[in-house]
Amino acid sequence: MFHHVKDLQFNVRVSKPDPRFASLLLEQFGGGNGELKAAMQYFVQAFGARRPYPDKYDMLMDIATEEFSHLEIVGATIQLLLQGINGELKNAADNSELMETMQGSARKEEYIHHAMMHPEFLVHSGGGPMLTNCQGVPWTGAYVNANNDLTVDLRSDMAAESRAKITYEYLMKFTDDPYVKETLTFLMTREIAHFQMFEAALDTIKPNFPPGVLQGDPRYSNKYFNMSDTNTVRGPWNKGQSTQLGEDWQYIENPLGYVHETQGLSGINPEGTPRTMEGVKELDQSMSELRSTEINAAAAPGEAQWSTYEDNGNGFIR
């Protein structure tokens, strides 16, 4: 269950209203890299982790809950930046600032431009944050990545934190408000912290590469195809050893000729790797058994319940 505490995790302040920046900040409220996306992604991923990795379940739920706190921070910041807009939109008096713009004042074009660029504030919401990105595109569950394999999901989470971090970094370039920058710096820094948490959690799952169960065919795992009509730059991605499997990169200078010579890569043998086809089959089987055991170890057949409650004499506790 969740318990809402009305105090924000971070002291949100603004020095003055700024509807334009509030519009940009919507990207982190209802955008594809925003706080709601992060909260829902980690929340959904946690369910599949509860049986095989109860410690990771706890971590994912903690971080998901913190992301909801960050959504609250972003929403509060947007609301403060819109101070004055709400009242004007609801003031029907002829002498209100908004009504004056409808009487041919010089500010009419500015309001119309605002409405066209960000209708969510002036037309849709009446002056409050909405679950859209900064262009008014509604939030969607399609933003959420959850594959029910924790080694895959944690890599998605690290990427999500990276994208959110850089979004906050870019947003800070569009505001001069020192208080807003303080808030964005806090949120950006928590993305850095979460990245490290996910990275550390992934490192405790052994083995975790390649993601999933199947190991991959050693005939193709270390081939680099030069798909350019000029010389390709050489680097650790196509020479030396691969980072995870420790295989020697096989640089294919002329992919077309190689494909023709090998009849479409048929019948080739592994090169530059100690892995063999037989060894891969054995690993596939052992990994399959390992992952199944992890999932089934804490799951008894038959009737089941999620939580366990004990009576301590003063009521029920978990």
mmCIF file of C-alpha atoms in Angstrom:
data_model
loop_
_atom_site.group_PDB
_atom_site.id
_atom_site.type_symbol
_atom_site.label_atom_id
_atom_site.label_comp_id
_atom_site.label_asym_id
_atom_site.label_seq_id
_atom_site.Cartn_x
_atom_site.Cartn_y
_atom_site.Cartn_z
ATOM 1 C CA MET A 1 0.000 0.000 0.000
ATOM 2 C CA PHE A 2 1.015 3.614 -0.375
ATOM 3 C CA HIS A 3 0.858 6.395 2.183
ATOM 4 C CA HIS A 4 0.913 9.988 0.958
ATOM 5 C CA VAL A 5 2.886 12.545 2.946
ATOM 6 C CA LYS A 6 1.915 16.069 1.954
ATOM 7 C CA ASP A 7 5.428 17.459 2.405
ATOM 8 C CA LEU A 8 7.442 17.361 -0.808
ATOM 9 C CA GLN A 9 10.713 15.429 -0.940
ATOM 10 C CA PHE A 10 12.440 18.656 -2.081
ATOM 11 C CA ASN A 11 11.551 22.257 -1.188
ATOM 12 C CA VAL A 12 10.017 23.549 -4.438
ATOM 13 C CA ARG A 13 10.250 27.306 -4.981
ATOM 14 C CA VAL A 14 10.009 29.721 -7.897
ATOM 15 C CA SER A 15 11.053 33.360 -7.993
ATOM 16 C CA LYS A 16 8.289 34.394 -10.421
ATOM 17 C CA PRO A 17 5.640 32.923 -12.728
ATOM 18 C CA ASP A 18 6.881 31.621 -16.076
ATOM 19 C CA PRO A 19 4.174 29.945 -18.209
ATOM 20 C CA ARG A 20 6.592 29.377 -21.084
ATOM 21 C CA PHE A 21 8.990 27.309 -19.007
ATOM 22 C CA ALA A 22 6.042 25.543 -17.369
ATOM 23 C CA SER A 23 5.135 24.381 -20.863
ATOM 24 C CA LEU A 24 8.620 22.976 -21.417
ATOM 25 C CA LEU A 25 8.639 21.302 -18.006
ATOM 26 C CA LEU A 26 5.588 19.277 -18.994
ATOM 27 C CA GLU A 27 8.090 17.031 -20.788
ATOM 28 C CA GLN A 28 9.102 15.626 -17.390
ATOM 29 C CA PHE A 29 5.526 15.394 -16.155
ATOM 30 C CA GLY A 30 3.875 13.468 -18.972
ATOM 31 C CA GLY A 31 6.611 12.928 -21.549
ATOM 32 C CA GLY A 32 8.323 9.790 -22.766
ATOM 33 C CA ASN A 33 11.337 10.316 -20.473
ATOM 34 C CA GLY A 34 9.431 11.866 -17.587
ATOM 35 C CA GLU A 35 8.763 10.961 -13.992
ATOM 36 C CA LEU A 36 5.439 9.184 -14.540
ATOM 37 C CA LYS A 37 7.021 6.944 -17.166
ATOM 38 C CA ALA A 38 9.836 6.056 -14.757
ATOM 39 C CA ALA A 39 7.475 5.418 -11.847
ATOM 40 C CA MET A 40 5.206 3.140 -13.874
ATOM 41 C CA GLN A 41 8.107 1.318 -15.528
ATOM 42 C CA TYR A 42 9.785 0.348 -12.272
ATOM 43 C CA PHE A 43 6.418 -0.373 -10.627
ATOM 44 C CA VAL A 44 5.408 -2.811 -13.389
ATOM 45 C CA GLN A 45 8.851 -4.447 -13.507
ATOM 46 C CA ALA A 46 8.773 -5.073 -9.760
ATOM 47 C CA PHE A 47 5.948 -7.622 -9.952
ATOM 48 C CA GLY A 48 7.952 -10.043 -12.069
ATOM 49 C CA ALA A 49 10.988 -9.649 -9.809
ATOM 50 C CA ARG A 50 9.231 -10.439 -6.520
ATOM 51 C CA ARG A 51 9.635 -14.234 -6.629
ATOM 52 C CA PRO A 52 13.074 -14.750 -8.169
ATOM 53 C CA TYR A 53 14.696 -11.560 -6.804
ATOM 54 C CA PRO A 54 12.868 -10.277 -3.696
ATOM 55 C CA ASP A 55 15.714 -7.875 -2.932
ATOM 56 C CA LYS A 56 15.387 -6.298 -6.400
ATOM 57 C CA TYR A 57 11.606 -6.165 -5.924
ATOM 58 C CA ASP A 58 12.189 -4.039 -2.842
ATOM 59 C CA MET A 59 14.591 -1.761 -4.714
ATOM 60 C CA LEU A 60 12.279 -1.316 -7.706
ATOM 61 C CA MET A 61 9.318 -0.487 -5.488
ATOM 62 C CA ASP A 62 11.395 2.019 -3.494
ATOM 63 C CA ILE A 63 12.630 3.779 -6.619
ATOM 64 C CA ALA A 64 9.185 3.689 -8.268
ATOM 65 C CA THR A 65 7.715 5.332 -5.175
ATOM 66 C CA GLU A 66 10.443 7.983 -5.217
ATOM 67 C CA GLU A 67 9.655 8.652 -8.877
ATOM 68 C CA PHE A 68 6.047 9.368 -7.888
ATOM 69 C CA SER A 69 7.512 11.854 -5.414
ATOM 70 C CA HIS A 70 9.455 13.429 -8.266
ATOM 71 C CA LEU A 71 6.288 13.615 -10.360
ATOM 72 C CA GLU A 72 4.747 15.524 -7.465
ATOM 73 C CA ILE A 73 7.742 17.886 -7.425
ATOM 74 C CA VAL A 74 7.480 18.549 -11.163
ATOM 75 C CA GLY A 75 3.719 19.110 -10.915
ATOM 76 C CA ALA A 76 4.150 21.511 -7.999
ATOM 77 C CA THR A 77 6.817 23.439 -9.899
ATOM 78 C CA ILE A 78 4.575 23.730 -12.965
ATOM 79 C CA GLN A 79 1.689 24.923 -10.818
ATOM 80 C CA LEU A 80 3.822 27.606 -9.166
ATOM 81 C CA LEU A 81 5.142 28.732 -12.547
ATOM 82 C CA LEU A 82 1.523 29.186 -13.683
ATOM 83 C CA GLN A 83 0.582 31.522 -10.838
ATOM 84 C CA GLY A 84 -1.689 34.193 -12.220
ATOM 85 C CA ILE A 85 -2.792 32.198 -15.239
ATOM 86 C CA ASN A 86 -5.453 30.241 -13.361
ATOM 87 C CA GLY A 87 -7.172 33.317 -12.010
ATOM 88 C CA GLU A 88 -7.153 35.137 -15.326
ATOM 89 C CA LEU A 89 -8.675 32.182 -17.145
ATOM 90 C CA LYS A 90 -11.520 32.066 -14.647
ATOM 91 C CA ASN A 91 -12.071 35.831 -14.360
ATOM 92 C CA ALA A 92 -15.006 36.760 -16.591
ATOM 93 C CA ALA A 93 -14.921 40.474 -15.704
ATOM 94 C CA ASP A 94 -14.478 42.821 -18.633
ATOM 95 C CA ASN A 95 -11.457 44.468 -17.036
ATOM 96 C CA SER A 96 -9.529 41.222 -16.558
ATOM 97 C CA GLU A 97 -6.208 40.921 -18.345
ATOM 98 C CA LEU A 98 -7.412 37.987 -20.416
ATOM 99 C CA MET A 99 -10.587 39.779 -21.491
ATOM 100 C CA GLU A 100 -8.575 42.820 -22.476
ATOM 101 C CA THR A 101 -6.689 40.691 -25.004
ATOM 102 C CA MET A 102 -9.997 39.926 -26.698
ATOM 103 C CA GLN A 103 -10.627 43.635 -27.193
ATOM 104 C CA GLY A 104 -7.839 44.237 -29.669
ATOM 105 C CA SER A 105 -4.976 44.915 -27.261
ATOM 106 C CA ALA A 106 -1.370 44.434 -28.339
ATOM 107 C CA ARG A 107 -1.096 41.321 -26.183
ATOM 108 C CA LYS A 108 -3.807 39.457 -28.092
ATOM 109 C CA GLU A 109 -1.353 37.944 -30.548
ATOM 110 C CA GLU A 110 0.890 36.789 -27.697
ATOM 111 C CA TYR A 111 -1.968 34.921 -26.040
ATOM 112 C CA ILE A 112 -3.045 33.371 -29.328
ATOM 113 C CA HIS A 113 0.513 32.253 -29.980
ATOM 114 C CA HIS A 114 0.659 30.727 -26.501
ATOM 115 C CA ALA A 115 -2.637 28.953 -27.053
ATOM 116 C CA MET A 116 -1.507 27.518 -30.386
ATOM 117 C CA MET A 117 1.856 26.363 -29.069
ATOM 118 C CA HIS A 118 0.601 25.035 -25.720
ATOM 119 C CA PRO A 119 -3.195 24.599 -25.729
ATOM 120 C CA GLU A 120 -3.024 22.385 -22.656
ATOM 121 C CA PHE A 121 -2.630 25.427 -20.407
ATOM 122 C CA LEU A 122 -4.963 27.961 -22.015
ATOM 123 C CA VAL A 123 -7.646 25.746 -23.525
ATOM 124 C CA HIS A 124 -7.594 22.215 -22.125
ATOM 125 C CA SER A 125 -6.597 22.381 -18.479
ATOM 126 C CA GLY A 126 -7.632 25.828 -17.336
ATOM 127 C CA GLY A 127 -4.141 26.561 -16.077
ATOM 128 C CA GLY A 128 -2.826 23.373 -14.486
ATOM 129 C CA PRO A 129 -0.401 20.563 -15.412
ATOM 130 C CA MET A 130 -1.665 17.779 -17.639
ATOM 131 C CA LEU A 131 -0.325 14.338 -18.490
ATOM 132 C CA THR A 132 1.155 15.406 -21.804
ATOM 133 C CA ASN A 133 4.604 16.191 -23.091
ATOM 134 C CA CYS A 134 5.650 19.755 -23.918
ATOM 135 C CA GLN A 135 3.880 19.554 -27.296
ATOM 136 C CA GLY A 136 0.565 18.433 -25.859
ATOM 137 C CA VAL A 137 0.914 14.746 -26.826
ATOM 138 C CA PRO A 138 -0.900 12.641 -24.185
ATOM 139 C CA TRP A 139 1.035 10.253 -21.947
ATOM 140 C CA THR A 140 0.794 6.605 -22.971
ATOM 141 C CA GLY A 141 1.599 3.266 -21.423
ATOM 142 C CA ALA A 142 3.624 2.534 -24.554
ATOM 143 C CA TYR A 143 6.437 4.510 -22.883
ATOM 144 C CA VAL A 144 6.850 1.713 -20.315
ATOM 145 C CA ASN A 145 9.463 -0.984 -20.958
ATOM 146 C CA ALA A 146 8.988 -4.199 -18.999
ATOM 147 C CA ASN A 147 10.143 -7.550 -20.403
ATOM 148 C CA ASN A 148 9.838 -9.654 -17.225
ATOM 149 C CA ASP A 149 13.520 -10.561 -17.442
ATOM 150 C CA LEU A 150 15.366 -8.506 -14.870
ATOM 151 C CA THR A 151 18.672 -8.456 -16.738
ATOM 152 C CA VAL A 152 16.816 -6.856 -19.662
ATOM 153 C CA ASP A 153 14.683 -4.538 -17.534
ATOM 154 C CA LEU A 154 17.592 -3.171 -15.505
ATOM 155 C CA ARG A 155 19.406 -2.232 -18.705
ATOM 156 C CA SER A 156 16.261 -0.432 -19.870
ATOM 157 C CA ASP A 157 16.145 1.350 -16.531
ATOM 158 C CA MET A 158 19.741 2.534 -16.808
ATOM 159 C CA ALA A 159 18.944 3.922 -20.257
ATOM 160 C CA ALA A 160 15.787 5.584 -18.922
ATOM 161 C CA GLU A 161 17.711 7.325 -16.148
ATOM 162 C CA SER A 162 20.305 8.487 -18.678
ATOM 163 C CA ARG A 163 17.640 10.019 -20.938
ATOM 164 C CA ALA A 164 15.863 11.692 -18.026
ATOM 165 C CA LYS A 165 19.173 13.088 -16.762
ATOM 166 C CA ILE A 166 20.043 14.698 -20.079
ATOM 167 C CA THR A 167 16.502 16.094 -20.422
ATOM 168 C CA TYR A 168 16.848 17.919 -17.106
ATOM 169 C CA GLU A 169 20.265 19.151 -18.207
ATOM 170 C CA TYR A 170 18.757 20.616 -21.376
ATOM 171 C CA LEU A 171 15.785 22.105 -19.486
ATOM 172 C CA MET A 172 18.120 24.060 -17.197
ATOM 173 C CA LYS A 173 19.351 26.001 -20.220
ATOM 174 C CA PHE A 174 15.875 27.486 -20.708
ATOM 175 C CA THR A 175 15.310 29.025 -17.282
ATOM 176 C CA ASP A 176 17.091 31.752 -15.339
ATOM 177 C CA ASP A 177 15.119 31.147 -12.152
ATOM 178 C CA PRO A 178 17.680 30.091 -9.501
ATOM 179 C CA TYR A 179 15.030 28.289 -7.440
ATOM 180 C CA VAL A 180 13.803 26.295 -10.423
ATOM 181 C CA LYS A 181 17.395 25.408 -11.288
ATOM 182 C CA GLU A 182 17.878 24.120 -7.736
ATOM 183 C CA THR A 183 14.867 21.824 -8.168
ATOM 184 C CA LEU A 184 15.994 20.601 -11.581
ATOM 185 C CA THR A 185 19.508 19.967 -10.259
ATOM 186 C CA PHE A 186 18.063 17.826 -7.461
ATOM 187 C CA LEU A 187 15.934 15.826 -9.899
ATOM 188 C CA MET A 188 18.826 15.439 -12.348
ATOM 189 C CA THR A 189 21.118 14.220 -9.582
ATOM 190 C CA ARG A 190 18.624 11.603 -8.441
ATOM 191 C CA GLU A 191 18.686 10.194 -11.985
ATOM 192 C CA ILE A 192 22.446 9.720 -11.550
ATOM 193 C CA ALA A 193 21.875 7.988 -8.213
ATOM 194 C CA HIS A 194 19.226 5.665 -9.639
ATOM 195 C CA PHE A 195 21.434 4.740 -12.599
ATOM 196 C CA GLN A 196 24.089 3.526 -10.163
ATOM 197 C CA MET A 197 21.526 1.589 -8.127
ATOM 198 C CA PHE A 198 20.290 -0.250 -11.208
ATOM 199 C CA GLU A 199 23.853 -0.870 -12.370
ATOM 200 C CA ALA A 200 24.814 -2.317 -8.988
ATOM 201 C CA ALA A 201 21.693 -4.497 -8.915
ATOM 202 C CA LEU A 202 22.438 -5.851 -12.389
ATOM 203 C CA ASP A 203 25.971 -6.701 -11.315
ATOM 204 C CA THR A 204 24.635 -8.957 -8.533
ATOM 205 C CA ILE A 205 22.859 -11.195 -11.065
ATOM 206 C CA LYS A 206 25.376 -13.726 -12.349
ATOM 207 C CA PRO A 207 25.597 -14.393 -15.199
ATOM 208 C CA ASN A 208 23.780 -11.413 -16.691
ATOM 209 C CA PHE A 209 25.171 -11.366 -20.228
ATOM 210 C CA PRO A 210 23.799 -11.961 -22.726
ATOM 211 C CA PRO A 211 20.419 -10.817 -21.397
ATOM 212 C CA GLY A 212 17.861 -13.589 -21.109
ATOM 213 C CA VAL A 213 18.650 -17.315 -21.289
ATOM 214 C CA LEU A 214 19.939 -18.212 -24.761
ATOM 215 C CA GLN A 215 23.637 -17.589 -25.273
ATOM 216 C CA GLY A 216 23.889 -16.690 -28.944
ATOM 217 C CA ASP A 217 25.679 -18.454 -31.792
ATOM 218 C CA PRO A 218 29.502 -18.191 -31.495
ATOM 219 C CA ARG A 219 29.797 -18.160 -35.299
ATOM 220 C CA TYR A 220 28.251 -14.695 -35.446
ATOM 221 C CA SER A 221 28.793 -13.054 -32.042
ATOM 222 C CA ASN A 222 32.181 -11.485 -32.873
ATOM 223 C CA LYS A 223 31.803 -10.572 -36.547
ATOM 224 C CA TYR A 224 32.136 -6.896 -37.524
ATOM 225 C CA PHE A 225 30.928 -6.141 -41.047
ATOM 226 C CA ASN A 226 32.404 -3.104 -42.818
ATOM 227 C CA MET A 227 29.173 -1.826 -44.345
ATOM 228 C CA SER A 228 30.674 1.421 -45.675
ATOM 229 C CA ASP A 229 32.091 2.145 -49.119
ATOM 230 C CA THR A 230 35.080 3.807 -47.464
ATOM 231 C CA ASN A 231 37.474 2.565 -44.809
ATOM 232 C CA THR A 232 35.730 2.127 -41.477
ATOM 233 C CA VAL A 233 37.352 3.621 -38.399
ATOM 234 C CA ARG A 234 38.844 0.904 -36.220
ATOM 235 C CA GLY A 235 38.270 0.926 -32.486
ATOM 236 C CA PRO A 236 37.506 -1.365 -29.538
ATOM 237 C CA TRP A 237 34.106 -2.062 -31.094
ATOM 238 C CA ASN A 238 35.727 -3.861 -34.060
ATOM 239 C CA LYS A 239 39.244 -4.826 -33.006
ATOM 240 C CA GLY A 240 40.751 -6.473 -29.977
ATOM 241 C CA GLN A 241 38.443 -8.361 -27.628
ATOM 242 C CA SER A 242 34.713 -7.868 -27.123
ATOM 243 C CA THR A 243 33.756 -6.341 -23.789
ATOM 244 C CA GLN A 244 31.472 -9.048 -22.388
ATOM 245 C CA LEU A 245 32.295 -12.352 -24.082
ATOM 246 C CA GLY A 246 36.032 -11.706 -24.424
ATOM 247 C CA GLU A 247 36.083 -12.816 -28.051
ATOM 248 C CA ASP A 248 38.444 -11.483 -30.709
ATOM 249 C CA TRP A 249 36.601 -9.260 -33.162
ATOM 250 C CA GLN A 250 36.631 -10.672 -36.697
ATOM 251 C CA TYR A 251 36.743 -7.716 -39.085
ATOM 252 C CA ILE A 252 35.028 -8.486 -42.400
ATOM 253 C CA GLU A 253 36.497 -5.960 -44.838
ATOM 254 C CA ASN A 254 34.357 -7.055 -47.797
ATOM 255 C CA PRO A 255 30.969 -8.265 -46.493
ATOM 256 C CA LEU A 256 29.520 -8.885 -49.979
ATOM 257 C CA GLY A 257 32.393 -11.105 -50.996
ATOM 258 C CA TYR A 258 32.352 -12.882 -47.630
ATOM 259 C CA VAL A 259 28.618 -13.618 -47.868
ATOM 260 C CA HIS A 260 29.046 -15.010 -51.392
ATOM 261 C CA GLU A 261 32.054 -17.115 -50.434
ATOM 262 C CA THR A 262 30.286 -18.628 -47.440
ATOM 263 C CA GLN A 263 26.959 -19.164 -49.255
ATOM 264 C CA GLY A 264 25.131 -16.767 -46.970
ATOM 265 C CA LEU A 265 27.198 -17.536 -43.855
ATOM 266 C CA SER A 266 26.257 -21.213 -44.035
ATOM 267 C CA GLY A 267 28.671 -23.827 -42.805
ATOM 268 C CA ILE A 268 31.154 -21.408 -41.204
ATOM 269 C CA ASN A 269 32.866 -22.266 -37.913
ATOM 270 C CA PRO A 270 33.431 -20.081 -34.859
ATOM 271 C CA GLU A 271 36.594 -17.956 -35.139
ATOM 272 C CA GLY A 272 38.446 -15.977 -32.489
ATOM 273 C CA THR A 273 36.463 -17.399 -29.615
ATOM 274 C CA PRO A 274 36.831 -20.265 -27.165
ATOM 275 C CA ARG A 275 33.069 -20.816 -27.313
ATOM 276 C CA THR A 276 31.794 -23.800 -29.256
ATOM 277 C CA MET A 277 28.393 -24.866 -30.548
ATOM 278 C CA GLU A 278 28.324 -27.764 -28.078
ATOM 279 C CA GLY A 279 29.283 -25.507 -25.197
ATOM 280 C CA VAL A 280 26.515 -23.057 -26.099
ATOM 281 C CA LYS A 281 23.906 -25.807 -26.048
ATOM 282 C CA GLU A 282 25.069 -26.883 -22.601
ATOM 283 C CA LEU A 283 24.930 -23.290 -21.342
ATOM 284 C CA ASP A 284 21.457 -22.807 -22.812
ATOM 285 C CA GLN A 285 20.263 -25.818 -20.840
ATOM 286 C CA SER A 286 21.971 -24.843 -17.594
ATOM 287 C CA MET A 287 20.766 -21.226 -17.831
ATOM 288 C CA SER A 288 17.234 -22.419 -18.515
ATOM 289 C CA GLU A 289 17.326 -24.580 -15.398
ATOM 290 C CA LEU A 290 18.911 -21.815 -13.317
ATOM 291 C CA ARG A 291 16.342 -19.161 -14.217
ATOM 292 C CA SER A 292 13.438 -21.590 -13.787
ATOM 293 C CA THR A 293 14.752 -22.598 -10.379
ATOM 294 C CA GLU A 294 15.062 -18.965 -9.304
ATOM 295 C CA ILE A 295 11.470 -18.264 -10.251
ATOM 296 C CA ASN A 296 9.964 -21.454 -8.837
ATOM 297 C CA ALA A 297 11.996 -21.601 -5.617
ATOM 298 C CA ALA A 298 9.703 -19.244 -3.720
ATOM 299 C CA ALA A 299 6.475 -20.239 -5.462
ATOM 300 C CA ALA A 300 4.555 -23.179 -4.031
ATOM 301 C CA PRO A 301 1.814 -24.737 -6.195
ATOM 302 C CA GLY A 302 -1.832 -24.371 -5.245
ATOM 303 C CA GLU A 303 -3.482 -21.589 -3.270
ATOM 304 C CA ALA A 304 -1.367 -18.487 -2.855
ATOM 305 C CA GLN A 305 -1.529 -15.019 -1.368
ATOM 306 C CA TRP A 306 0.690 -11.998 -1.849
ATOM 307 C CA SER A 307 1.192 -10.783 1.734
ATOM 308 C CA THR A 308 1.440 -12.438 5.108
ATOM 309 C CA TYR A 309 -0.237 -10.776 8.089
ATOM 310 C CA GLU A 310 0.311 -11.405 11.787
ATOM 311 C CA ASP A 311 -1.817 -10.292 14.698
ATOM 312 C CA ASN A 312 0.315 -8.520 17.304
ATOM 313 C CA GLY A 313 -2.633 -7.913 19.605
ATOM 314 C CA ASN A 314 -3.059 -4.297 18.500
ATOM 315 C CA GLY A 315 -4.159 -4.969 14.956
ATOM 316 C CA PHE A 316 -2.697 -6.670 11.962
ATOM 317 C CA ILE A 317 0.823 -6.076 10.722
ATOM 318 C CA ARG A 318 2.669 -7.503 7.776
#
